Structure formats: structure tokens, C-alpha cells
Coordinates of C-alpha atoms in Angstrom, one line a residue:
M1 CA 12.6 47.4 -53.0
K2 CA 13.1 43.7 -52.8
T3 CA 13.3 41.0 -55.3
C4 CA 9.9 40.3 -57.2
V5 CA 8.6 36.8 -57.8
M6 CA 5.9 36.2 -60.5
V7 CA 4.3 33.0 -60.9
K8 CA 1.6 31.8 -63.7
K9 CA 1.2 29.1 -66.1
W10 CA 2.7 31.0 -69.3
V11 CA 5.9 32.0 -67.5
A12 CA 7.9 29.0 -69.1
V13 CA 8.9 31.3 -72.0
L14 CA 11.4 33.2 -70.1
M15 CA 11.9 30.3 -67.3
C16 CA 10.1 30.0 -64.0
L17 CA 10.4 33.8 -63.0
A18 CA 12.6 34.3 -60.0
V19 CA 14.0 37.9 -60.4
V20 CA 17.4 38.3 -58.8
M21 CA 17.6 41.9 -57.8
S22 CA 20.2 44.5 -58.6
C23 CA 19.9 46.7 -55.4
V24 CA 18.0 46.7 -52.0
G25 CA 17.9 49.3 -49.2
F26 CA 20.5 49.1 -46.5
A27 CA 22.4 52.2 -45.0
G28 CA 25.7 52.9 -46.1
I29 CA 28.4 54.8 -48.1
S30 CA 27.9 56.8 -51.3
A31 CA 29.6 56.3 -54.7
S32 CA 29.3 57.1 -58.2
A33 CA 28.5 55.0 -61.4
E34 CA 31.6 56.3 -63.3
G35 CA 32.8 53.5 -65.6
V36 CA 29.6 52.6 -67.1
E37 CA 27.9 54.2 -70.0
T38 CA 25.6 57.1 -69.6
P39 CA 22.0 56.5 -71.2
Q40 CA 21.3 57.7 -74.5
S41 CA 18.3 59.7 -75.2
E42 CA 16.6 56.6 -76.6
W43 CA 17.2 53.4 -75.1
E44 CA 18.5 50.5 -77.5
M45 CA 16.7 47.5 -76.3
T46 CA 19.6 44.9 -75.7
V47 CA 17.6 42.6 -73.1
P48 CA 14.1 41.7 -72.5
Q49 CA 11.9 44.1 -70.6
I50 CA 9.4 43.2 -68.1
R51 CA 6.5 45.6 -66.8
V52 CA 4.4 44.6 -64.1
T53 CA 1.1 46.5 -63.0
T54 CA -0.1 45.7 -59.6
E55 CA -3.9 45.7 -59.0
N56 CA -3.5 48.2 -56.3
G57 CA -0.8 50.3 -57.9
N58 CA 1.6 49.8 -54.9
G59 CA 4.2 47.5 -56.3
T60 CA 7.2 49.5 -55.4
T61 CA 6.3 49.8 -51.6
L62 CA 5.3 46.1 -51.0
E63 CA 7.2 44.2 -48.2
K64 CA 7.8 40.4 -48.0
E65 CA 4.9 40.0 -45.6
D66 CA 2.2 41.6 -47.8
G67 CA 2.4 38.4 -49.6
Y68 CA 1.3 37.5 -53.4
Q69 CA -0.7 40.5 -55.1
N70 CA -3.0 40.4 -58.2
A71 CA -1.0 42.1 -61.1
Q72 CA -0.7 42.1 -64.9
I73 CA 2.8 41.2 -66.7
S74 CA 4.2 41.7 -70.1
I75 CA 7.4 40.7 -71.3
T76 CA 9.0 42.0 -74.5
G77 CA 11.7 40.3 -76.2
T78 CA 14.5 42.0 -77.9
D79 CA 12.7 40.9 -81.4
G80 CA 9.9 43.4 -80.4
S81 CA 7.5 40.3 -79.5
T82 CA 5.4 40.7 -76.4
L83 CA 3.5 38.3 -74.0
S84 CA 1.0 39.5 -71.5
D85 CA -1.1 37.9 -69.0
A86 CA -2.3 38.0 -65.3
C87 CA 0.3 37.0 -62.6
L88 CA 0.8 37.0 -58.9
F89 CA 3.5 39.3 -57.6
K90 CA 5.4 39.0 -54.6
V91 CA 8.4 40.7 -52.8
R92 CA 11.1 38.3 -51.8
G93 CA 14.8 38.0 -51.3
N94 CA 17.8 40.4 -52.2
A95 CA 20.6 39.0 -54.2
N96 CA 22.7 41.1 -56.6
T97 CA 22.2 43.9 -54.2
F98 CA 25.4 43.0 -52.5
D99 CA 27.6 43.0 -55.9
P100 CA 28.5 46.5 -57.1
T101 CA 29.3 45.2 -60.4
L102 CA 26.2 43.1 -60.9
L103 CA 28.3 40.5 -62.6
R104 CA 29.2 37.8 -60.0
N105 CA 26.2 35.8 -60.2
Y106 CA 26.3 35.9 -64.0
L107 CA 29.9 34.8 -63.9
A108 CA 29.4 32.0 -61.4
F109 CA 26.4 30.5 -63.5
S110 CA 28.6 31.0 -66.8
I111 CA 31.3 28.9 -65.3
A112 CA 28.9 26.2 -63.9
K113 CA 27.2 25.9 -67.4
E114 CA 30.9 25.7 -68.9
M115 CA 31.8 22.7 -66.7
G116 CA 28.3 21.2 -67.2
L117 CA 27.3 21.2 -63.8
A118 CA 23.5 19.6 -64.2
Y119 CA 20.5 21.5 -63.8
T120 CA 22.5 24.9 -63.5
S121 CA 19.7 27.4 -63.6
N122 CA 19.3 29.3 -67.0
F123 CA 19.8 33.0 -66.6
Q124 CA 19.0 36.2 -68.4
F125 CA 19.6 40.0 -67.8
V126 CA 16.4 41.9 -68.0
E127 CA 15.2 45.3 -67.4
L128 CA 12.1 45.7 -64.9
W129 CA 9.4 48.5 -64.5
V130 CA 6.9 48.2 -61.8
D131 CA 3.6 50.3 -61.8
D132 CA 5.2 52.4 -64.8
T133 CA 8.4 53.0 -62.4
F134 CA 11.7 52.0 -64.0
R135 CA 13.3 49.6 -61.3
G136 CA 16.7 48.9 -63.3
C137 CA 18.4 45.6 -64.4
Y138 CA 18.1 42.4 -62.9
L139 CA 19.2 38.8 -63.4
L140 CA 16.3 36.3 -64.2
M141 CA 17.1 33.1 -63.1
E142 CA 15.4 29.7 -62.7
P143 CA 14.6 28.5 -59.3
V144 CA 16.3 25.5 -57.7
Q145 CA 13.5 23.3 -57.3
E146 CA 12.4 19.8 -58.3
G147 CA 10.7 19.8 -62.0
K148 CA 11.0 18.0 -65.4
D149 CA 12.6 21.1 -66.8
R150 CA 14.5 21.8 -63.7
V151 CA 16.0 19.4 -61.2
N152 CA 14.7 16.4 -62.9
I153 CA 14.4 14.0 -59.8
D154 CA 11.6 11.5 -58.8
I155 CA 10.7 12.5 -55.4
E156 CA 7.9 10.1 -55.7
G157 CA 9.7 6.9 -56.6
D158 CA 8.8 3.3 -55.7
D159 CA 10.5 0.3 -53.8
G160 CA 12.0 2.8 -51.5
K161 CA 14.3 4.4 -54.4
K162 CA 13.2 8.0 -53.7
D163 CA 15.0 11.0 -55.0
F164 CA 15.3 14.2 -53.0
L165 CA 16.6 17.8 -52.9
M166 CA 18.2 19.3 -50.1
E167 CA 20.0 22.5 -49.0
Y168 CA 22.8 23.1 -46.4
E169 CA 21.6 25.7 -44.0
A170 CA 23.7 26.3 -40.9
Q171 CA 21.5 28.8 -38.8
R172 CA 18.5 30.3 -40.5
E173 CA 15.0 29.6 -39.1
E174 CA 12.0 30.0 -41.3
E175 CA 8.5 28.8 -41.0
G176 CA 7.2 26.1 -42.8
V177 CA 10.8 24.6 -43.7
T178 CA 11.9 21.2 -42.5
Y179 CA 15.3 21.1 -41.1
F180 CA 17.4 17.9 -40.2
K181 CA 20.8 17.2 -39.0
V182 CA 23.6 14.7 -39.8
D183 CA 27.1 14.5 -38.2
G184 CA 26.5 18.1 -37.0
L185 CA 25.7 19.1 -40.6
R186 CA 22.1 21.0 -40.8
F187 CA 20.2 20.7 -43.9
I188 CA 16.7 21.5 -45.4
A189 CA 14.6 19.1 -47.0
S190 CA 13.7 21.0 -50.3
E191 CA 12.1 18.5 -52.2
P192 CA 9.8 17.0 -51.4
E193 CA 9.0 20.5 -50.1
E194 CA 6.6 19.2 -47.2
P195 CA 8.0 15.9 -46.3
T196 CA 6.0 13.1 -44.5
E197 CA 7.7 11.8 -41.2
E198 CA 8.4 8.6 -43.2
Q199 CA 10.0 10.6 -46.3
L200 CA 12.0 12.8 -43.8
A201 CA 13.4 9.6 -42.0
Y202 CA 14.2 8.1 -45.3
I203 CA 16.2 11.2 -46.2
Q204 CA 18.0 11.7 -43.2
E205 CA 18.9 8.1 -42.9
T206 CA 20.2 8.1 -46.7
V207 CA 22.1 11.2 -45.8
Q208 CA 23.7 9.6 -42.8
G209 CA 24.8 6.7 -44.8
I210 CA 26.7 8.9 -47.2
V211 CA 28.3 11.1 -44.7
S212 CA 29.5 8.1 -42.9
A213 CA 31.1 6.6 -46.2
I214 CA 32.8 9.9 -46.8
R215 CA 34.0 10.1 -43.3
S216 CA 35.4 6.8 -43.0
G217 CA 35.0 4.7 -46.3
T218 CA 37.2 3.6 -48.8
R219 CA 37.3 5.5 -52.2
E220 CA 35.3 2.6 -53.9
E221 CA 32.7 3.0 -51.0
I222 CA 32.5 6.7 -51.4
E223 CA 32.3 6.5 -55.2
A224 CA 29.4 4.1 -54.8
K225 CA 27.6 6.8 -52.6
I226 CA 28.4 10.2 -54.5
D227 CA 29.0 11.3 -58.1
V228 CA 32.5 12.4 -57.5
T229 CA 32.6 14.4 -60.9
S230 CA 29.9 16.6 -59.9
F231 CA 31.5 17.2 -56.4
A232 CA 34.8 18.1 -58.0
K233 CA 33.2 20.7 -60.4
F234 CA 30.9 22.0 -57.6
F235 CA 34.0 22.4 -55.3
L236 CA 36.3 24.0 -57.9
L237 CA 33.4 26.5 -58.8
N238 CA 33.2 27.7 -55.0
E239 CA 36.8 27.4 -54.4
Y240 CA 37.7 29.6 -57.4
L241 CA 35.2 32.2 -56.2
K242 CA 35.7 31.9 -52.5
T243 CA 31.7 32.0 -51.9
F244 CA 31.3 33.6 -48.6
D245 CA 28.0 31.6 -47.7
F246 CA 29.6 28.1 -48.5
N247 CA 29.3 27.3 -45.0
M248 CA 26.2 28.9 -44.0
S249 CA 23.5 28.8 -46.9
S250 CA 22.3 28.3 -50.4
V251 CA 24.4 25.2 -51.0
F252 CA 22.4 22.5 -52.6
F253 CA 22.8 18.8 -53.3
Y254 CA 20.4 16.4 -54.7
Y255 CA 20.0 12.7 -54.6
Q256 CA 19.3 10.8 -57.8
D257 CA 19.3 7.2 -58.7
G258 CA 21.1 6.1 -55.6
K259 CA 23.8 8.6 -55.6
L260 CA 24.4 12.1 -54.1
Y261 CA 25.3 14.8 -56.5
A262 CA 26.6 18.4 -55.7
G263 CA 24.6 21.3 -56.9
P264 CA 22.9 23.1 -58.7
P265 CA 24.7 26.4 -57.7
W266 CA 22.9 29.2 -56.2
D267 CA 23.6 32.9 -54.9
Y268 CA 27.1 34.4 -55.6
D269 CA 27.1 38.0 -55.0
L270 CA 29.0 37.5 -51.8
S271 CA 31.8 36.0 -53.7
A272 CA 35.1 36.6 -55.5
G273 CA 36.7 39.0 -53.0
N274 CA 33.4 40.8 -52.1
S275 CA 33.4 39.9 -48.4
N276 CA 34.4 42.2 -45.5
P277 CA 37.9 41.4 -44.2
E278 CA 37.0 42.9 -41.0
F279 CA 34.0 40.6 -40.7
G280 CA 35.6 37.8 -38.5
T281 CA 37.7 34.8 -39.7
R282 CA 35.3 34.2 -42.6
G283 CA 35.3 37.4 -44.0
R284 CA 38.8 37.6 -43.8
D285 CA 39.4 34.1 -45.4
A286 CA 36.9 34.8 -48.1
S287 CA 38.6 38.2 -48.9
M288 CA 41.9 36.6 -49.7
T289 CA 43.1 35.3 -53.1
E290 CA 45.2 32.6 -51.2
N291 CA 44.7 29.4 -49.4
V292 CA 41.8 26.6 -49.6
F293 CA 38.4 28.0 -48.7
A294 CA 35.6 25.6 -49.6
D295 CA 36.4 22.7 -47.3
K296 CA 33.0 23.4 -45.8
N297 CA 29.8 21.6 -45.1
I298 CA 30.0 18.0 -46.4
Y299 CA 33.2 18.8 -48.1
K300 CA 35.0 19.3 -44.8
F301 CA 34.9 15.6 -44.6
L302 CA 35.5 14.9 -48.3
C303 CA 38.7 17.1 -48.5
K304 CA 40.3 14.8 -46.1
Q305 CA 40.4 12.1 -48.6
A306 CA 43.7 12.7 -50.5
W307 CA 42.5 11.5 -53.7
F308 CA 39.7 14.0 -54.1
K309 CA 42.4 16.9 -54.6
D310 CA 43.4 15.0 -57.5
E311 CA 40.0 14.9 -58.8
V312 CA 39.8 18.6 -58.5
S313 CA 43.0 19.1 -60.2
K314 CA 41.8 16.9 -63.2
V315 CA 38.7 19.1 -63.6
Y316 CA 40.9 22.4 -63.2
H317 CA 43.1 20.9 -65.8
Q318 CA 40.3 20.0 -68.2
Y319 CA 38.7 23.4 -68.0
Y320 CA 42.2 25.4 -67.4
D321 CA 42.1 27.4 -70.6
Y322 CA 38.6 28.6 -69.8
F323 CA 39.4 29.8 -66.2
T324 CA 42.6 31.5 -67.6
S325 CA 40.2 33.4 -70.0
I326 CA 37.8 34.8 -67.4
S327 CA 40.1 37.5 -66.2
A328 CA 42.3 37.9 -69.1
D329 CA 42.0 41.0 -71.3
G330 CA 39.2 40.8 -73.8
G331 CA 38.0 37.5 -71.6
L332 CA 34.7 36.6 -70.3
L333 CA 34.5 39.3 -67.8
D334 CA 35.5 42.1 -70.2
T335 CA 33.1 40.8 -72.7
A336 CA 30.4 40.8 -70.2
Y337 CA 31.2 44.5 -69.2
A338 CA 31.1 45.5 -72.5
Q339 CA 27.7 43.8 -73.6
Y340 CA 25.7 45.1 -70.5
A341 CA 27.3 48.5 -70.0
D342 CA 24.2 50.1 -71.1
I343 CA 21.8 48.4 -68.8
I344 CA 24.3 48.7 -65.8
G345 CA 24.3 52.2 -66.6
R346 CA 20.6 52.8 -66.8
N347 CA 20.5 50.7 -63.6
Y348 CA 22.6 53.7 -61.8
Y349 CA 21.7 56.6 -63.8
E350 CA 18.1 56.2 -64.5
A351 CA 17.0 53.8 -61.8
G352 CA 19.1 55.5 -59.2
W353 CA 20.4 52.5 -57.5
N354 CA 23.7 54.2 -56.1
I355 CA 26.6 51.9 -56.0
G356 CA 27.6 52.4 -52.5
K357 CA 24.5 53.3 -50.8
Y358 CA 23.4 49.6 -50.2
W359 CA 25.8 48.1 -48.0
I360 CA 25.9 45.5 -44.9
N361 CA 28.7 44.8 -42.9
I362 CA 29.5 41.1 -44.2
Q363 CA 30.2 42.8 -47.6
K364 CA 33.3 44.8 -48.8
K365 CA 32.8 48.4 -48.9
P366 CA 32.1 49.4 -52.5
L367 CA 35.0 51.5 -54.2
A368 CA 34.0 55.0 -55.4
T369 CA 33.2 54.2 -59.0
Y370 CA 32.0 51.3 -61.1
A371 CA 35.1 51.0 -63.0
E372 CA 37.0 50.6 -59.7
N373 CA 34.9 47.8 -58.6
F374 CA 35.1 46.2 -61.9
D375 CA 38.9 46.3 -62.0
Y376 CA 39.0 44.9 -58.5
L377 CA 37.0 42.0 -59.3
K378 CA 39.3 41.3 -62.5
T379 CA 42.4 41.6 -60.5
W380 CA 41.1 39.4 -57.7
L381 CA 40.0 36.6 -60.2
A382 CA 43.4 36.7 -61.8
Q383 CA 45.3 36.5 -58.6
R384 CA 42.9 33.7 -57.4
H385 CA 43.5 31.8 -60.7
E386 CA 47.4 32.2 -60.1
W387 CA 47.2 31.0 -56.6
L388 CA 44.9 27.7 -57.5
T389 CA 47.5 26.8 -60.3
G390 CA 50.1 26.7 -57.9
Y391 CA 48.2 24.6 -55.5
Y392 CA 46.4 22.2 -57.8
Q393 CA 49.3 22.1 -60.6
P394 CA 46.7 21.5 -63.3
V395 CA 49.0 22.5 -66.3
E396 CA 51.2 20.0 -68.1
D397 CA 54.5 19.6 -66.3
Y398 CA 54.3 15.8 -67.3
T399 CA 54.7 13.9 -70.6
L400 CA 51.5 13.3 -72.1
G401 CA 50.9 9.7 -72.7
D402 CA 53.6 8.7 -70.2
A403 CA 51.3 6.3 -68.2
D404 CA 54.0 4.5 -66.3
G405 CA 55.9 7.6 -65.4
D406 CA 59.4 6.6 -66.6
G407 CA 59.7 10.0 -68.7
V408 CA 59.3 8.4 -72.2
V409 CA 56.2 7.2 -74.1
T410 CA 56.4 3.5 -75.3
I411 CA 54.3 0.4 -75.7
N412 CA 54.6 -0.1 -72.1
D413 CA 52.2 3.0 -71.5
V414 CA 49.6 1.2 -73.7
T415 CA 49.8 -1.9 -71.5
V416 CA 49.5 0.0 -68.0
I417 CA 46.2 2.0 -69.5
Q418 CA 45.0 -1.5 -70.4
R419 CA 45.6 -2.8 -67.0
V420 CA 44.0 0.0 -65.4
L421 CA 40.8 -0.4 -67.5
A422 CA 41.0 -4.1 -66.5
E423 CA 41.1 -2.8 -62.9
A424 CA 44.4 -4.6 -62.4
A425 CA 46.6 -1.3 -61.7
E426 CA 46.3 2.2 -61.0
L427 CA 47.7 5.5 -62.2
A428 CA 49.8 7.7 -59.8
N429 CA 48.8 10.7 -62.3
P430 CA 45.6 10.1 -64.4
L431 CA 46.5 13.2 -66.4
T432 CA 49.5 11.6 -68.0
A433 CA 47.3 8.7 -69.5
D434 CA 44.3 11.0 -70.5
V435 CA 45.8 11.8 -73.9
N436 CA 42.4 12.8 -75.7
K437 CA 41.9 15.1 -72.6
D438 CA 38.1 14.1 -72.2
G439 CA 38.7 13.7 -68.3
A440 CA 38.7 10.0 -68.1
V441 CA 41.3 7.3 -69.0
T442 CA 39.6 5.0 -71.9
I443 CA 40.8 2.4 -74.4
E444 CA 40.8 5.6 -76.8
D445 CA 43.8 6.8 -75.1
A446 CA 45.9 3.6 -75.5
T447 CA 44.9 3.9 -79.3
L448 CA 46.2 7.4 -79.4
I449 CA 49.6 6.3 -78.0
Q450 CA 49.6 3.4 -80.4
N451 CA 49.1 5.7 -83.3
Y452 CA 51.7 8.1 -81.9
L453 CA 54.3 5.2 -81.9
A454 CA 53.2 4.4 -85.4
E455 CA 54.3 8.2 -86.1
M456 CA 50.4 8.8 -87.4
I457 CA 49.9 11.6 -84.7
E458 CA 51.6 14.0 -82.3
L459 CA 51.0 14.1 -78.7

């Protein structure tokens, strides 16, 4: 079975349905679901349930080439309310299939949401029935596409100021897809979906100007072309998870109001140590918890800018406690494990998706039980966080408020911040001056130092 996509006018209730599947058929090894709850005689509905009935009753045997099929769909919420209507049903893709924990996409999008990466897809675990056959648990996600409620860009534009969405795609060839190259980098023109020759020329020329600036421009010239904050956040997300596909596919960028932004994120089943270390250099490097990995695609030029590492460090500092909590006992990963243990258990026990049966050579071979695979993921993330801490040094090993770096906080630090804001000086370490830890140096930081010196607050 493959992933199912159902499209119809009313689907906004549960996002634009793009079901990210839990398992897909590839020959491999066998394993057990030990470590997840065995199903109870009566299921407790903890996530929405989706039921699809195809017109011909062949939904479980459809292939991608069969195209859209007429069907009826009903969605039942955890409150018992149900919506039903006609829909079109199509087999497409295979995402969570490569993740025996079924949690990596959930984790990645949770991080992206926490960091405020714009247009990150909403996501929701659901359980699925097709033609009265239970097919297990899935992660329902909004697709990456242009739209008022999705990536809100103006692809029509006027006065030559058109927005667009593009995807980095190194090798794949698909019919009906428009590709273009810039400085050896290959992209898909995603939105507009079918660009005219004029539109494609505009997109390619715009991206060429951006990449040229990143390669050889000053910091000021680069910051005029890209949104540095989104690039730093997107880099940190993929660097933390070591996304196997980051130099191959599913890497999006969008152009909005004259700047290029990184994201939205997509497709993280082959991340967080879930790559085969025997699958070439990329597989080995992605499997390790050490070393920089996400200096790929456009980032291979941006990462040569020394100041960009400082920007990533700044973001890491801002969300450091959150990253620490992910793999901590009782943290995000443990909480998700506990919250979704029942549906994961039903996915393996009732739907019959064997943990190790569906495996391809680029993926790390699943361990024998669910508990072992979960523990591996948790340990890998803890070790990755430890290495990144040493590399980016986001923890406070400096005196907060010491903007001039002389080891003490004095009125001169206020003066330094004021000069920076007047663009008459630069900070060697912006973290020292970001007293309120909002990710930027503002006049409020100077005020906080003044209050500190007046003994009205503590730093």
C-alpha cells in the first residue's frame, strides 16, 4: 500500500489531506512491536479516524499509475462528530514507512513550529480505514504549496515583483515538472506550478542574483537578498536531525516581497540517525552524531560566510532549553511515545505493519523491537545535542550585558549598544548584549542594563 491523497472542497476541516503513511512494502528483515501497548478489546479513540470507501472497492490494491478514484470519505473527531462527503482518492508517495518509531516527522515539525518557521505544515496523527480494512496510523499533514492558508505568497504579482516557491531537487525526473539550474544547483519551480517561459526566466534570474550574492557578496548584500533568520532556523533544524535528503530532495525555499526564505520543512523519516552507514559517504555521515552535515544545496555557499555560524549559534541559544528537553527523560520524545503508544501499537498489531519488513538500503536496518528503535532515536538525539553544544557553544559562558567584552557590566555597555543601533559599531558577540534574550539587540537591552546598574533588576 502507498500513501493516499484525498482532495475535495470541504477538506479544510482537517487540513488539505496529504496522508503521510506509516508503512509501505519493500522486502527486508522481520522484527516485533515489543515496547508498544497491545490493543484493548475496545479501542479508545485518541486521534481522528478517517474512513474511505472507493467506488470499486479496490482501494487497498491501487497503485500510483491508477490515478484518482471516486470515493466516499468520513472523518470522525475525538469528540464523536463526523463529516462525510464525496472525494477523489489517489495513491501517492511513501513517507513514514522508513521510520520504525513513526515519530521523526512528528518531531521535526514540532521543532519547526517551536522555532516559528513560517508556513510549517499543520500535522495530526490519524487512523485510517480503506474499504472497511484497517490500515494503521498515519501523520496527516498540509502539503507544501501556495495558498492563503498555506505558503501565502503572491505568485501573480505586478510590476515584476512576483513571489515563487521552489524545491531543491538534485536528480529526480518527473513528467510535468519544471526544473532549472543555478550555479550547479538544480531546482523545481513549484509555484507557479506550470510557469510560462517568462515566469521561469524571472525565477531563474532572481535565484541567480541571490546565489551570486551569497557566494561573493558582503554580509549587507546577502542580508538584502535573504531572510537570514529563517535560513539560520532551517539550517539548525536540518543540522540537528542530519536529514539524509538535505542535498537531494524535499528542500523548499520561497521568495516573498523581494527576499528568499528557507522552508517550509518537509520529509524527515530518513533523519536522526535513520540512515544506513554502509550506504556511501552520505549514509555514513548522516548516521553519525558528530560533525557538520547540512552545509548542502544553497547552504554550501552560505556556510562559507563566517558570520552565518554566529547566526545559527544565536538561534540555538534562543531555543537551547527546548532542544535539551527533546531527548531528556519526560521530554518531548517521551511524551509523544506515551501519548501515541496505543495507535502505534494498533498500527503494528492490528494493521499488521511489521517493524522490520519494510526496509530499503539507504535506511538503517530496524532493530528487533519498537522499544529498541525508540531508545536508539532518543540516545542519538541526546548525543547529537551534546556535539552541537560543543560546536556552536550556545550556552552562556559569558557575562550577560557585557556588550564591550571587558568582563564587567558598566554604563559603557549601554553606550556600545546605542552605537550598534546607530550602526556606528559592531558587536563581537551579540549574545552578550541580548539581555532580554529575544534574539535581537534593541534599545530595551540598553534599558535593562541601566536598570541593572540602578539595582532595579538582576541580570
